[in-house]
Coordinates of C-alpha atoms in Angstrom, one line a residue:
M404 CA -21.3 -6.9 37.8
N405 CA -19.8 -8.9 40.7
N406 CA -16.3 -8.3 42.1
R407 CA -14.7 -11.1 40.2
T408 CA -16.0 -9.9 36.9
F409 CA -14.9 -6.3 37.7
L410 CA -11.3 -7.4 38.6
V411 CA -11.0 -9.5 35.5
L412 CA -12.2 -6.7 33.3
L413 CA -9.9 -4.2 35.1
L414 CA -6.9 -6.6 34.4
L415 CA -8.0 -6.9 30.8
L416 CA -8.2 -3.1 30.3
A417 CA -4.9 -2.5 32.1
I418 CA -3.0 -4.9 29.8
T419 CA -4.6 -3.3 26.8
F420 CA -3.7 0.3 27.9
I421 CA -0.1 -0.6 28.7
T422 CA 0.3 -2.3 25.3
F423 CA -0.9 0.9 23.5
L424 CA 0.9 3.4 25.8
P425 CA 3.8 4.0 23.4
A426 CA 1.3 5.2 20.8
L427 CA 0.8 8.4 22.7
N428 CA 4.3 9.5 21.5
N429 CA 3.3 9.0 17.9
S430 CA 2.4 11.7 15.4
F431 CA 0.2 11.9 12.3
T432 CA 1.2 9.9 9.3
N433 CA 0.6 10.7 5.7
L434 CA -1.3 7.5 5.2
D435 CA -4.8 9.1 5.0
D436 CA -4.2 11.2 8.2
D437 CA -3.6 14.2 5.9
L438 CA -6.7 13.5 3.9
Y439 CA -9.0 13.1 6.9
I440 CA -7.4 15.4 9.4
T441 CA -4.3 17.6 9.0
A442 CA -5.2 18.9 5.5
N443 CA -9.0 18.4 5.7
P444 CA -10.7 21.8 5.7
L445 CA -14.1 20.1 6.5
I446 CA -13.1 19.4 10.1
K447 CA -11.6 22.8 10.8
S448 CA -14.9 24.7 11.1
L449 CA -17.5 23.0 13.4
N450 CA -20.8 24.6 12.3
F451 CA -24.1 23.6 10.8
E452 CA -22.8 23.8 7.2
S453 CA -19.7 21.6 7.8
I454 CA -21.8 19.1 9.8
K455 CA -24.4 19.0 7.0
T456 CA -21.6 18.4 4.5
M457 CA -20.3 15.5 6.5
F458 CA -23.6 13.8 6.6
L459 CA -24.6 14.5 3.0
Y460 CA -21.4 13.6 1.1
N461 CA -18.9 10.8 0.8
L462 CA -15.3 11.6 1.5
Y463 CA -12.7 9.7 -0.6
H464 CA -15.4 7.1 -1.7
L465 CA -16.5 6.4 1.8
Y466 CA -19.5 7.6 3.8
T467 CA -18.0 8.2 7.3
P468 CA -19.7 11.2 8.9
L469 CA -19.3 10.2 12.5
P470 CA -15.5 9.8 12.5
L471 CA -15.3 13.2 10.7
L472 CA -17.5 14.8 13.3
S473 CA -15.2 13.3 16.0
F474 CA -12.1 14.8 14.3
A475 CA -13.9 18.2 14.1
L476 CA -14.6 18.1 17.8
E477 CA -11.0 17.2 18.6
Y478 CA -9.7 20.0 16.2
K479 CA -12.0 22.5 17.9
F480 CA -10.5 21.8 21.4
F481 CA -7.0 20.5 20.6
K482 CA -6.2 21.7 17.1
L483 CA -3.6 19.3 15.5
V484 CA -2.0 17.9 18.7
P485 CA -1.8 14.2 17.8
F486 CA -1.6 13.1 21.5
Y487 CA -5.3 13.7 22.0
Y488 CA -6.4 12.0 18.8
I489 CA -4.4 8.9 19.7
L490 CA -5.6 8.9 23.3
D491 CA -9.2 9.0 22.0
N492 CA -8.5 6.0 19.8
I493 CA -7.1 4.1 22.7
L494 CA -10.1 4.9 24.9
L495 CA -12.5 3.8 22.1
H496 CA -10.5 0.5 21.7
L497 CA -10.7 0.0 25.5
A498 CA -14.5 0.4 25.3
S499 CA -14.8 -2.0 22.4
T500 CA -12.6 -4.5 24.3
A501 CA -14.9 -4.3 27.3
L502 CA -17.9 -4.8 25.0
V503 CA -16.3 -7.9 23.4
F504 CA -15.8 -9.2 26.9
F505 CA -19.5 -8.8 27.8
L506 CA -20.6 -10.1 24.4
I507 CA -18.7 -13.4 24.7
K508 CA -19.6 -13.6 28.4
Q509 CA -23.3 -13.6 27.4
L510 CA -22.7 -16.1 24.6
S511 CA -20.4 -18.6 26.5
E512 CA -21.5 -17.9 30.1
N513 CA -17.8 -18.5 31.0
I514 CA -15.7 -15.6 32.3
R515 CA -12.5 -17.3 31.2
V516 CA -13.6 -17.7 27.7
S517 CA -14.7 -14.1 27.6
F518 CA -11.4 -12.9 29.1
F519 CA -9.2 -14.7 26.6
T520 CA -11.4 -13.8 23.6
A521 CA -11.3 -10.1 24.6
L522 CA -7.6 -10.2 25.3
L523 CA -6.9 -11.6 21.9
F524 CA -9.1 -8.9 20.4
A525 CA -7.4 -6.2 22.5
I526 CA -3.7 -6.9 21.8
H527 CA -3.4 -9.1 18.8
P528 CA -0.8 -7.5 16.5
M529 CA -3.2 -7.4 13.5
H530 CA -5.4 -5.0 15.5
I531 CA -2.6 -2.5 16.2
E532 CA -3.4 -0.7 12.9
S533 CA -6.9 0.2 13.8
V534 CA -5.8 2.0 17.0
A535 CA -2.4 3.5 16.1
W536 CA -3.5 4.7 12.7
I537 CA -5.4 7.9 13.8
S538 CA -7.6 8.1 10.7
E539 CA -8.8 4.6 11.2
R540 CA -11.1 6.0 13.9
K541 CA -13.7 4.5 11.5
D542 CA -13.0 1.0 12.7
L543 CA -13.1 2.0 16.4
L544 CA -16.4 3.8 16.2
C545 CA -18.0 1.2 14.0
G546 CA -16.8 -1.5 16.4
L547 CA -18.0 0.3 19.4
F548 CA -21.6 0.6 18.2
Y549 CA -21.5 -2.7 16.4
F550 CA -20.6 -4.6 19.6
S551 CA -23.0 -2.5 21.6
S552 CA -25.8 -3.4 19.3
L553 CA -24.9 -7.1 19.5
C554 CA -24.8 -7.0 23.4
L555 CA -28.2 -5.3 23.5
Y556 CA -29.7 -7.9 21.1
L557 CA -28.4 -10.7 23.4
M558 CA -30.0 -8.9 26.3
Y559 CA -33.3 -8.9 24.4
L560 CA -33.0 -12.6 23.8
K561 CA -32.4 -13.3 27.4
S562 CA -34.9 -10.9 28.9
G563 CA -37.5 -10.6 26.2
K564 CA -37.6 -6.8 26.7
R565 CA -38.5 -5.0 23.4
R566 CA -36.7 -1.9 24.5
C567 CA -33.4 -3.8 24.3
L568 CA -34.2 -4.7 20.7
Y569 CA -35.1 -1.1 19.8
S570 CA -31.9 0.1 21.4
S571 CA -30.0 -2.5 19.4
V572 CA -31.6 -1.0 16.2
L573 CA -30.7 2.5 17.2
L574 CA -27.1 1.7 18.0
Y575 CA -26.8 0.1 14.6
I576 CA -27.3 3.5 13.0
P577 CA -24.0 5.1 14.3
S578 CA -22.2 1.9 13.5
M579 CA -23.1 2.3 9.9
L580 CA -22.4 6.1 10.0
S581 CA -18.9 5.2 11.1
K582 CA -18.0 2.7 8.4
P583 CA -20.0 0.6 5.9
M584 CA -18.3 -2.5 7.3
G585 CA -21.2 -2.6 9.8
I586 CA -23.5 -3.8 7.1
T587 CA -22.9 -7.4 8.2
L588 CA -24.6 -7.0 11.6
P589 CA -28.1 -8.3 10.6
I590 CA -26.6 -11.5 9.4
I591 CA -24.6 -11.8 12.6
L592 CA -27.9 -11.4 14.5
L593 CA -29.2 -14.4 12.6
L594 CA -26.1 -16.4 13.6
I595 CA -26.7 -15.5 17.2
D596 CA -30.3 -16.7 16.8
K597 CA -29.0 -20.1 15.5
F598 CA -26.3 -20.2 18.3
N599 CA -29.0 -19.8 20.9
G600 CA -31.3 -22.4 19.3
R601 CA -34.0 -20.0 18.1
K602 CA -36.2 -21.3 15.3
F603 CA -36.2 -19.2 12.1
T604 CA -39.8 -18.2 12.3
H605 CA -41.5 -15.3 10.5
S606 CA -41.3 -13.1 13.6
V607 CA -37.5 -13.8 13.9
F608 CA -36.9 -12.5 10.4
M609 CA -39.3 -9.6 10.9
E610 CA -37.1 -8.4 13.8
K611 CA -34.2 -8.0 11.4
I612 CA -36.1 -5.9 8.8
P613 CA -35.2 -2.5 10.4
F614 CA -31.5 -3.6 10.5
F615 CA -31.6 -4.6 6.8
I616 CA -33.3 -1.3 5.9
I617 CA -30.8 0.9 7.8
G618 CA -27.8 -1.1 6.5
G619 CA -29.1 -1.0 2.9
L620 CA -29.9 2.7 2.9
I621 CA -26.5 3.8 4.4
A622 CA -24.6 1.4 2.2
A623 CA -26.3 2.8 -0.9
V624 CA -25.2 6.3 0.2
S625 CA -21.6 5.1 0.4
L626 CA -21.7 3.4 -2.9
F627 CA -23.7 5.9 -4.9
G628 CA -23.8 9.1 -2.9
P629 CA -22.2 12.4 -4.1
E630 CA -18.5 13.0 -3.4
Y631 CA -17.3 16.0 -1.4
T632 CA -13.7 15.1 -2.3
S633 CA -12.5 12.1 -4.1
L634 CA -9.1 10.6 -5.0
E635 CA -8.0 10.7 -8.6
L636 CA -7.1 7.0 -9.1
N637 CA -6.5 5.3 -12.4
V638 CA -8.0 2.0 -11.0
P639 CA -11.5 0.8 -12.0
R640 CA -14.1 0.4 -9.3
G641 CA -16.8 -2.3 -9.3
F642 CA -17.0 -6.1 -9.7
S643 CA -15.3 -8.6 -12.0
L644 CA -14.4 -12.3 -11.9
D645 CA -11.0 -11.3 -10.6
N646 CA -12.6 -10.1 -7.4
V647 CA -13.7 -13.7 -6.6
F648 CA -10.0 -14.7 -6.8
N649 CA -9.0 -11.8 -4.6
T650 CA -11.7 -12.5 -2.1
I651 CA -10.5 -16.1 -1.5
Y652 CA -6.9 -14.8 -1.3
S653 CA -7.7 -12.2 1.3
I654 CA -9.9 -14.5 3.4
T655 CA -7.0 -17.0 3.7
F656 CA -4.4 -14.3 4.1
Y657 CA -6.1 -13.0 7.2
I658 CA -6.4 -16.6 8.7
K659 CA -2.7 -17.1 8.1
K660 CA -1.9 -13.8 9.8
L661 CA -4.1 -14.7 12.8
F662 CA -1.8 -17.6 13.6
I663 CA 1.5 -16.2 12.2
P664 CA 1.3 -12.5 12.7
F665 CA 4.9 -11.8 11.5
K666 CA 6.2 -9.6 8.7
L667 CA 3.3 -7.3 9.3
S668 CA 3.0 -4.2 7.3
C669 CA 0.5 -1.4 6.7
L670 CA 0.7 -2.2 3.0
Y671 CA 1.1 -5.5 1.2
P672 CA 1.9 -6.4 -2.4
L673 CA -0.9 -7.5 -4.6
P674 CA -0.9 -11.3 -5.2
G675 CA 1.1 -11.9 -8.3
G676 CA 1.8 -8.2 -8.7
E677 CA -1.5 -7.4 -10.4
M678 CA -5.1 -7.9 -9.3
A679 CA -6.1 -9.2 -12.7
N680 CA -3.6 -12.2 -12.7
L681 CA -4.5 -15.6 -11.3
S682 CA -1.1 -16.1 -9.7
L683 CA 0.6 -18.8 -7.5
P684 CA -0.6 -17.0 -4.3
H685 CA -4.1 -17.2 -5.6
L686 CA -3.8 -20.9 -6.3
Y687 CA -2.3 -21.5 -2.8
A688 CA -5.2 -19.5 -1.4
F689 CA -7.7 -21.6 -3.4
F690 CA -6.2 -24.8 -2.0
L691 CA -6.2 -23.5 1.6
F692 CA -9.7 -22.1 1.3
G693 CA -11.0 -25.4 -0.1
L694 CA -9.3 -27.4 2.7
I695 CA -10.8 -25.2 5.4
C696 CA -14.3 -25.4 3.9
S697 CA -14.0 -29.2 3.5
V698 CA -12.8 -29.8 7.0
F699 CA -15.4 -27.4 8.4
W700 CA -18.3 -29.1 6.5
L701 CA -17.2 -32.7 7.1
F702 CA -16.4 -32.5 10.8
F703 CA -17.6 -29.3 12.4
R704 CA -20.7 -27.9 10.8
K705 CA -22.8 -29.3 13.6
N706 CA -20.6 -27.8 16.3
R707 CA -22.3 -24.6 17.3
I708 CA -19.1 -22.9 18.7
I709 CA -17.1 -23.6 15.5
F710 CA -20.0 -22.9 13.2
F711 CA -20.8 -19.6 14.9
G712 CA -17.1 -18.5 15.0
I713 CA -16.3 -19.5 11.5
M714 CA -19.4 -17.9 10.0
F715 CA -18.9 -14.7 12.1
Y716 CA -15.5 -14.4 10.5
F717 CA -16.6 -15.2 6.9
V718 CA -19.7 -12.9 7.1
S719 CA -18.0 -9.9 8.7
I720 CA -14.8 -10.0 6.5
L721 CA -16.7 -10.3 3.2
P722 CA -17.3 -6.5 2.7
A723 CA -13.5 -5.9 3.0
S724 CA -12.4 -9.0 1.1
G725 CA -12.0 -7.5 -2.3
I726 CA -15.4 -8.7 -3.6
I727 CA -15.9 -5.2 -4.9
N728 CA -12.9 -3.2 -6.0
S729 CA -12.9 0.1 -4.2
G730 CA -10.4 1.7 -6.5
G731 CA -7.2 1.4 -4.5
K732 CA -3.9 -0.1 -5.2
A733 CA -4.0 -2.5 -2.2
L734 CA -6.1 -5.5 -1.5
V735 CA -5.5 -6.5 2.2
F736 CA -5.1 -4.3 5.2
N737 CA -4.6 -5.4 8.8
H738 CA -7.4 -3.2 10.1
Y739 CA -10.0 -5.1 8.1
T740 CA -9.9 -7.8 10.7
Y741 CA -11.0 -5.6 13.6
L742 CA -14.6 -7.0 13.7
S743 CA -14.1 -10.3 11.9
Y744 CA -11.4 -11.9 14.1
T745 CA -13.8 -11.9 17.1
G746 CA -15.4 -15.1 15.9
L747 CA -12.1 -16.9 15.5
F748 CA -10.9 -15.6 18.8
F749 CA -14.0 -17.0 20.4
I750 CA -13.2 -20.5 19.0
I751 CA -9.6 -20.4 20.2
A752 CA -10.5 -19.2 23.7
H753 CA -13.3 -21.7 24.1
Y754 CA -11.1 -24.7 23.2
F755 CA -8.2 -23.4 25.2
V756 CA -10.3 -23.1 28.4
R757 CA -11.8 -26.5 27.8
S758 CA -8.4 -28.1 27.3
A759 CA -7.0 -26.3 30.4
A760 CA -9.8 -27.8 32.6
G761 CA -8.0 -31.1 32.8
K762 CA -4.6 -32.3 34.0
L763 CA -2.7 -29.9 31.7
K764 CA -4.2 -26.8 33.4
Y765 CA -1.0 -25.3 34.8
P766 CA 1.3 -26.0 31.8
L767 CA -1.3 -24.6 29.4
Y768 CA -1.9 -21.5 31.4
L769 CA 1.9 -21.0 31.7
I770 CA 2.1 -21.3 27.9
A771 CA -0.7 -18.9 27.5
G772 CA 1.0 -16.4 29.8
V773 CA 4.2 -16.6 27.7
V774 CA 2.2 -16.2 24.4
F775 CA 0.3 -13.2 25.6
T776 CA 3.4 -11.6 27.1
F777 CA 5.2 -12.0 23.7
M778 CA 2.1 -10.8 21.9
S779 CA 1.8 -7.6 24.0
L780 CA 5.5 -6.8 23.6
Y781 CA 5.4 -7.5 19.9
S782 CA 2.3 -5.3 19.6
M783 CA 4.1 -2.5 21.5
E784 CA 6.8 -2.7 19.0
R785 CA 4.3 -2.5 16.1
V786 CA 2.7 0.5 17.7
Q787 CA 6.0 2.4 17.4
T788 CA 6.3 1.8 13.6
W789 CA 3.3 4.2 13.4
A790 CA 5.4 7.1 14.9
N791 CA 5.3 9.0 11.6
G792 CA 5.2 8.6 7.9
K793 CA 8.9 7.9 7.5
T794 CA 9.1 5.1 10.1
L795 CA 5.8 3.6 8.8
M796 CA 6.9 3.4 5.2
T797 CA 10.5 2.4 5.9
N798 CA 9.0 -0.5 7.8
V799 CA 7.0 -1.5 4.7
I800 CA 10.1 -1.1 2.5
D801 CA 12.2 -3.3 4.8
H802 CA 9.6 -6.1 4.3
Y803 CA 8.6 -5.5 0.7
P804 CA 11.4 -3.5 -1.1
N805 CA 9.7 -3.7 -4.5
L806 CA 6.4 -2.2 -3.4
P807 CA 6.0 1.2 -5.2
M808 CA 3.2 2.5 -3.0
A809 CA 5.6 2.4 0.0
Y810 CA 8.2 4.6 -1.8
Y811 CA 5.4 6.9 -3.0
N812 CA 4.1 7.4 0.5
R813 CA 7.5 7.9 2.0
G814 CA 8.2 10.4 -0.7
H815 CA 5.0 12.2 0.2
H816 CA 6.2 12.4 3.8
Y817 CA 9.4 14.0 2.7
N818 CA 7.5 16.3 0.4
Q819 CA 5.4 17.6 3.3
L820 CA 8.6 18.3 5.2
K821 CA 10.0 20.1 2.1
N822 CA 12.8 17.6 1.9
Y823 CA 12.6 17.6 -1.9
P824 CA 15.8 15.6 -2.7
E825 CA 14.6 12.6 -0.6
A826 CA 11.0 13.0 -1.9
M827 CA 12.3 13.1 -5.6
R828 CA 14.3 10.0 -4.9
D829 CA 11.4 8.0 -3.6
Y830 CA 8.9 9.2 -6.2
T831 CA 11.4 8.2 -8.9
M832 CA 11.8 4.8 -7.3
A833 CA 8.0 4.4 -7.3
I834 CA 7.8 5.2 -11.0
A835 CA 10.7 2.8 -11.8
L836 CA 8.8 0.0 -10.0
D837 CA 5.5 1.0 -11.5
P838 CA 5.7 3.1 -14.7
G839 CA 1.9 3.6 -14.4
Y840 CA 2.0 5.3 -11.0
L841 CA 0.2 8.5 -11.9
Q842 CA 0.3 10.1 -8.4
A843 CA 4.1 9.7 -8.3
Y844 CA 4.4 11.5 -11.7
F845 CA 2.1 14.3 -10.5
N846 CA 3.8 14.9 -7.2
R847 CA 7.2 14.8 -8.8
G848 CA 6.0 17.3 -11.3
I849 CA 4.9 19.6 -8.5
I850 CA 8.4 19.5 -7.1
F851 CA 9.9 20.2 -10.5
L852 CA 7.5 23.2 -10.7
T853 CA 8.5 24.4 -7.3
Q854 CA 12.2 24.2 -8.2
G855 CA 11.7 26.1 -11.5
K856 CA 12.4 23.1 -13.7
Y857 CA 9.4 23.7 -15.9
D858 CA 10.2 21.4 -18.8
E859 CA 10.7 18.5 -16.5
A860 CA 7.4 19.4 -14.7
L861 CA 5.5 19.5 -18.0
Q862 CA 6.9 16.1 -18.9
D863 CA 5.6 14.6 -15.6
F864 CA 2.2 16.3 -16.0
N865 CA 1.9 15.0 -19.5
S866 CA 2.6 11.5 -18.2
T867 CA -0.1 12.0 -15.6
I868 CA -2.6 13.0 -18.2
N869 CA -1.6 10.1 -20.5
L870 CA -2.4 7.7 -17.7
M871 CA -5.6 9.6 -16.7
P872 CA -7.0 12.1 -19.2
T873 CA -9.5 13.4 -16.7
H874 CA -6.9 14.5 -14.1
S875 CA -8.0 18.1 -13.9
R876 CA -5.2 19.2 -11.5
A877 CA -2.6 18.1 -13.9
Y878 CA -4.0 20.5 -16.5
T879 CA -4.0 23.3 -13.9
C880 CA -0.4 22.6 -13.0
K881 CA 0.5 22.5 -16.7
G882 CA -1.0 25.9 -16.9
L883 CA 1.1 27.1 -14.1
A884 CA 4.3 25.8 -15.8
F885 CA 3.4 27.5 -19.1
A886 CA 2.6 30.7 -17.2
A887 CA 6.0 30.6 -15.5
K888 CA 7.6 30.2 -18.9
G889 CA 5.8 33.3 -20.1
D890 CA 3.4 31.4 -22.4
N891 CA 0.1 32.8 -21.0
S892 CA -2.0 31.7 -24.1
R893 CA -1.0 28.0 -23.6
A894 CA -1.5 28.5 -19.8
I895 CA -5.1 29.7 -20.5
L896 CA -5.7 26.7 -22.8
N897 CA -4.8 24.2 -20.0
Y898 CA -6.7 26.1 -17.3
S899 CA -9.8 25.9 -19.5
K900 CA -9.3 22.1 -19.9
A901 CA -9.0 21.8 -16.2
L902 CA -12.3 23.7 -15.7
A903 CA -14.1 21.6 -18.3
L904 CA -13.2 18.6 -16.2
S905 CA -13.7 20.3 -12.8
P906 CA -16.1 23.2 -13.2
R907 CA -16.0 24.2 -9.5
S908 CA -12.2 24.5 -9.3
F909 CA -11.9 28.0 -7.9
I910 CA -8.1 27.7 -8.1
A911 CA -8.2 27.1 -11.9
Y912 CA -10.5 30.1 -12.3
N913 CA -8.2 32.2 -10.3
D914 CA -5.1 31.0 -12.2
R915 CA -6.8 31.6 -15.5
G916 CA -7.8 35.0 -14.3
E917 CA -4.2 35.9 -13.5
A918 CA -3.1 34.7 -17.0
Y919 CA -5.8 37.0 -18.6
L920 CA -4.6 39.8 -16.4
R921 CA -1.1 39.4 -17.6
L922 CA -2.4 39.6 -21.2
G923 CA -4.3 42.8 -20.3
D924 CA -7.7 41.1 -20.9
Y925 CA -9.4 42.7 -17.9
K926 CA -12.9 41.6 -18.8
N927 CA -12.2 37.9 -18.9
A928 CA -9.8 38.2 -15.9
G929 CA -12.6 39.9 -13.9
D930 CA -15.1 37.2 -14.9
D931 CA -12.8 34.5 -13.7
F932 CA -11.9 36.1 -10.4
M933 CA -15.7 36.6 -9.7
A934 CA -16.3 33.0 -10.6
A935 CA -13.6 31.9 -8.1
I936 CA -15.2 34.1 -5.4
S937 CA -18.6 32.7 -6.1
I938 CA -17.3 29.2 -5.4
N939 CA -15.1 30.1 -2.5
P940 CA -16.1 33.5 -1.0
K941 CA -13.1 33.5 1.3
F942 CA -10.4 33.0 -1.3
P943 CA -8.0 36.0 -0.8
N944 CA -6.1 35.6 -4.1
A945 CA -9.3 36.1 -6.1
Y946 CA -10.2 39.3 -4.3
A947 CA -6.6 40.6 -4.9
G948 CA -6.8 39.7 -8.6
L949 CA -10.2 41.4 -8.9
G950 CA -8.9 44.4 -7.0
T951 CA -6.1 44.6 -9.6
V952 CA -8.6 44.5 -12.4
F953 CA -10.6 47.4 -10.9
F954 CA -7.4 49.4 -10.2
N955 CA -6.2 49.0 -13.8
T956 CA -9.6 50.0 -15.2
G957 CA -9.9 53.1 -13.0
H958 CA -12.4 51.9 -10.4
D959 CA -10.3 52.8 -7.3
N960 CA -13.1 52.4 -4.7
L961 CA -13.9 48.9 -5.9
A962 CA -10.2 48.0 -6.1
L963 CA -9.8 49.2 -2.5
R964 CA -12.8 47.2 -1.3
N965 CA -11.5 44.0 -2.9
F966 CA -8.0 44.5 -1.6
T967 CA -9.5 44.9 1.9
F968 CA -11.4 41.6 1.5
A969 CA -8.1 39.9 0.5
I970 CA -6.4 41.3 3.7
E971 CA -9.4 40.3 5.9
Y972 CA -9.2 36.7 4.7
N973 CA -5.4 36.6 4.8
P974 CA -3.8 39.3 6.9
N975 CA -0.3 38.2 5.7
F976 CA -1.2 38.8 2.0
A977 CA 1.5 41.4 1.3
Y978 CA 0.5 42.1 -2.3
A979 CA -3.0 43.3 -1.2
Y980 CA -1.4 46.1 1.0
Y981 CA 0.2 47.7 -2.0

């Protein structure tokens, strides 16, 4: 690396770091940060068993062992101090920015094109989400190894050294272990071959076989692998004709946001309100998509820069375009563009530098300076909307006041802070906007249960079950409500339904054991407490319950032993001391 390249890269990284500096004051949000980090027991014990679980199971329908491992390492050294998690995200983004710079430098052999491409990648407002959103570490790690693999493949093409190709294959593995979005890399390699004028011979395709095998195997684990913890969503997963409509909508949505990055939000309404409707936004997207494809095919398909950039975008955005419904209530997310925009940024940078080579050099560079200054300032402002769950969801509501998911998530933020009046208000608003919002019913029912309003709680849990009959936790909570009303028989009935749906729910076993205990059925109570302990050997409540069974049946030594276990696993468990 010569001095000029070093100074240009240093300037690029300095601008990027300054843009993201306000993020270091942010905290965790309740948009997946609780699921992946703050309330995730899997990252809180870094040992062989936890690491094995990370690599053998999906978490919330995604196979992302490497980000989970990174969170576990951070938790081991820094616990739940958000500063370090955000700092690591920024450092990873800086590394990916540098890799994009070198990737485009190898492709274009022009340092200005590589600088402007990488700068767009680094500070474009649509990329803020991938960095400021702590649990989107998935994007950053996937991108880091994805771009590393591409750079090494280009080195292989230029040098002919097989070790560069083998290294490219090896780096593809952690990219896929970070996020399944990396599955597009083998196709991008073929685009690079075409860009460099390689003929598609048998050996060229054979080079890609290891990439396709790795991508296919890890993608299969993500699609069909066992779940460690999954979300209970009343939304079907899979493919339908509606997904084609949504794919075209999302592809054109991201192109529009590339050039008009305003009214940005971490959540967007579904087009037409429902994914199954062919709405006016869909028709507009069809028209725009058709126009783009027609112009591309008629005028630019033989232009290698535009062909490569457009195809890079289309190929890499496809897995996140809605072609397969993943089971969520949202279709488009800003962070889905983290990899794919690179191709479009390359086109923009190439034609800007070429235009600035003539008489308009100084005016164009002045305009570019103004645009990038505005972009950096706007991105700094966007970074601060991720300060916490309240600021994030209030920002969404300001833009889209009829979006139920935003009220639900803000209500969840208030709920975590035990600000129940505000949480109730937002959950109720979410239900008013979407009467089928089962999570809002369930969480509002929990608050009613906490407040001792058992009839209202039962009504919300029944609504949850009506929307999703397999919602095991709703049956468990119904059991708690009936137990609180003194109806232990109906409580046991609901705990049993919960266990039929979720046989490894140690909480349901424990709660049913307590109900049996209150009825004086010590045998069934003891069986349930032992079942809970067999599932979770460190669950203090079950040991306390089993101790009570032994005490009431005259087995004092066994009772003392189990109360001691309860205290060992929870020294603040006051009941066990008695």
